mmCIF file of C-alpha atoms in Angstrom:
data_model
loop_
_atom_site.group_PDB
_atom_site.id
_atom_site.type_symbol
_atom_site.label_atom_id
_atom_site.label_comp_id
_atom_site.label_asym_id
_atom_site.label_seq_id
_atom_site.Cartn_x
_atom_site.Cartn_y
_atom_site.Cartn_z
ATOM 1 C CA MET A 195 22.173 -7.643 -4.806
ATOM 2 C CA ASP A 196 21.832 -4.617 -7.104
ATOM 3 C CA THR A 197 18.132 -5.003 -7.757
ATOM 4 C CA LYS A 198 15.746 -2.745 -5.867
ATOM 5 C CA ILE A 199 12.344 -4.121 -4.918
ATOM 6 C CA ASN A 200 9.629 -1.494 -4.921
ATOM 7 C CA ASN A 201 6.034 -1.707 -3.713
ATOM 8 C CA TYR A 202 4.287 0.225 -6.490
ATOM 9 C CA MET A 203 1.250 0.614 -4.262
ATOM 10 C CA GLU A 204 3.275 3.006 -2.085
ATOM 11 C CA ASP A 205 3.772 5.285 -5.091
ATOM 12 C CA CYS A 206 0.054 5.166 -5.905
ATOM 13 C CA VAL A 207 -0.923 6.037 -2.321
ATOM 14 C CA ALA A 208 1.638 8.837 -2.202
ATOM 15 C CA HIS A 209 0.204 10.231 -5.434
ATOM 16 C CA ALA A 210 -3.413 10.174 -4.132
ATOM 17 C CA ILE A 211 -3.028 11.177 -0.461
ATOM 18 C CA ASP A 212 -2.974 14.983 -0.851
ATOM 19 C CA GLY A 213 -6.318 15.090 -2.678
ATOM 20 C CA VAL A 214 -7.986 12.789 -0.156
ATOM 21 C CA MET A 215 -6.599 14.692 2.861
ATOM 22 C CA HIS A 216 -7.867 17.944 1.307
ATOM 23 C CA ASP A 217 -11.342 16.466 0.626
ATOM 24 C CA VAL A 218 -11.643 14.957 4.130
ATOM 25 C CA ARG A 219 -10.193 18.117 5.676
ATOM 26 C CA CYS A 220 -8.017 16.326 8.143
ATOM 27 C CA CYS A 221 -4.768 17.327 9.752
ATOM 28 C CA SER A 222 -1.910 17.265 7.250
ATOM 29 C CA CYS A 223 1.029 17.179 9.650
ATOM 30 C CA ASP A 224 3.773 14.598 8.979
ATOM 31 C CA LYS A 225 2.631 12.386 11.841
ATOM 32 C CA CYS A 226 -0.991 12.167 10.616
ATOM 33 C CA ARG A 227 0.100 11.804 6.997
ATOM 34 C CA SER A 228 2.356 8.870 7.925
ATOM 35 C CA ASP A 229 -0.385 7.227 10.002
ATOM 36 C CA ILE A 230 -2.907 7.590 7.153
ATOM 37 C CA THR A 231 -0.418 6.171 4.667
ATOM 38 C CA ALA A 232 0.429 3.178 6.881
ATOM 39 C CA ILE A 233 -3.237 2.350 7.601
ATOM 40 C CA ALA A 234 -4.187 2.616 3.936
ATOM 41 C CA LEU A 235 -1.245 0.505 2.748
ATOM 42 C CA ASN A 236 -2.028 -2.185 5.309
ATOM 43 C CA SER A 237 -5.503 -2.520 3.833
ATOM 44 C CA LEU A 238 -4.393 -2.599 0.201
ATOM 45 C CA PRO A 239 -2.647 -5.494 -1.627
ATOM 46 C CA PRO A 240 1.033 -4.863 -2.321
ATOM 47 C CA LYS A 241 2.203 -4.574 -5.919
ATOM 48 C CA TYR A 242 5.878 -5.413 -5.868
ATOM 49 C CA VAL A 243 8.007 -4.718 -8.917
ATOM 50 C CA VAL A 244 11.715 -5.186 -9.575
ATOM 51 C CA THR A 245 12.339 -3.928 -13.067
ATOM 52 C CA ARG A 246 11.261 -0.925 -15.051
ATOM 53 C CA LYS A 247 9.394 -3.306 -17.343
ATOM 54 C CA GLY A 248 7.581 -4.780 -14.331
ATOM 55 C CA GLN A 249 6.673 -1.314 -13.166
ATOM 56 C CA LEU A 250 5.202 -0.496 -16.566
ATOM 57 C CA TYR A 251 3.120 -3.717 -16.631
ATOM 58 C CA THR A 252 1.869 -2.970 -13.128
ATOM 59 C CA LYS A 253 1.106 0.621 -14.069
ATOM 60 C CA LEU A 254 -0.977 -0.573 -17.048
ATOM 61 C CA GLY A 255 -2.932 -2.843 -14.749
ATOM 62 C CA THR A 256 -3.571 0.011 -12.338
ATOM 63 C CA LEU A 257 -5.225 2.129 -14.959
ATOM 64 C CA ARG A 258 -8.457 0.342 -14.186
ATOM 65 C CA GLN A 259 -10.915 2.603 -12.451
ATOM 66 C CA GLN A 260 -11.523 0.090 -9.615
ATOM 67 C CA PHE A 261 -7.866 0.260 -8.648
ATOM 68 C CA GLU A 262 -8.116 4.021 -8.136
ATOM 69 C CA VAL A 263 -11.396 3.699 -6.253
ATOM 70 C CA ASP A 264 -9.834 1.124 -3.883
ATOM 71 C CA ILE A 265 -6.926 3.446 -3.122
ATOM 72 C CA ILE A 266 -9.168 6.477 -2.505
ATOM 73 C CA ALA A 267 -11.511 4.400 -0.313
ATOM 74 C CA ALA A 268 -8.600 3.044 1.766
ATOM 75 C CA LEU A 269 -7.128 6.528 2.179
ATOM 76 C CA THR A 270 -10.497 8.058 3.117
ATOM 77 C CA LYS A 271 -11.131 5.350 5.718
ATOM 78 C CA ALA A 272 -7.642 5.813 7.122
ATOM 79 C CA ALA A 273 -8.047 9.589 7.258
ATOM 80 C CA VAL A 274 -11.325 9.244 9.233
ATOM 81 C CA ILE A 275 -9.604 6.814 11.691
ATOM 82 C CA VAL A 276 -6.639 9.130 12.201
ATOM 83 C CA GLY A 277 -8.862 12.186 12.441
ATOM 84 C CA ARG A 278 -10.790 10.579 15.256
ATOM 85 C CA ASN A 279 -7.659 9.337 17.023
ATOM 86 C CA PRO A 280 -4.723 11.645 16.182
ATOM 87 C CA ARG A 281 -1.437 10.941 17.918
ATOM 88 C CA HIS A 282 -1.115 14.610 18.925
ATOM 89 C CA GLU A 283 -3.130 17.215 20.800
ATOM 90 C CA PRO A 284 -6.019 18.748 18.799
ATOM 91 C CA ASP A 285 -4.352 22.214 18.542
ATOM 92 C CA GLU A 286 -0.793 20.955 18.240
ATOM 93 C CA TYR A 287 -0.627 20.908 14.450
ATOM 94 C CA TYR A 288 -3.439 21.726 12.081
#
């Protein structure tokens, strides 16, 4: 099978995470970043695309303001959760 399936939501979360992590002022180590991403993606609906055309249609649908708000809210909630329960010692990364 030559076709690659992509969850477009992963791209959207990856695009927004730096700004949210900066605003929330949480640890930005790889471990915390991965945890925040996973928690946020688990709370958001997937947007699977297969073709470039499908990706463009999905991207057009994501231009709605509510879509962005949902992603930022999910990332913020995830950052607070991870900040309260990091999987490393408090001084280990930051």
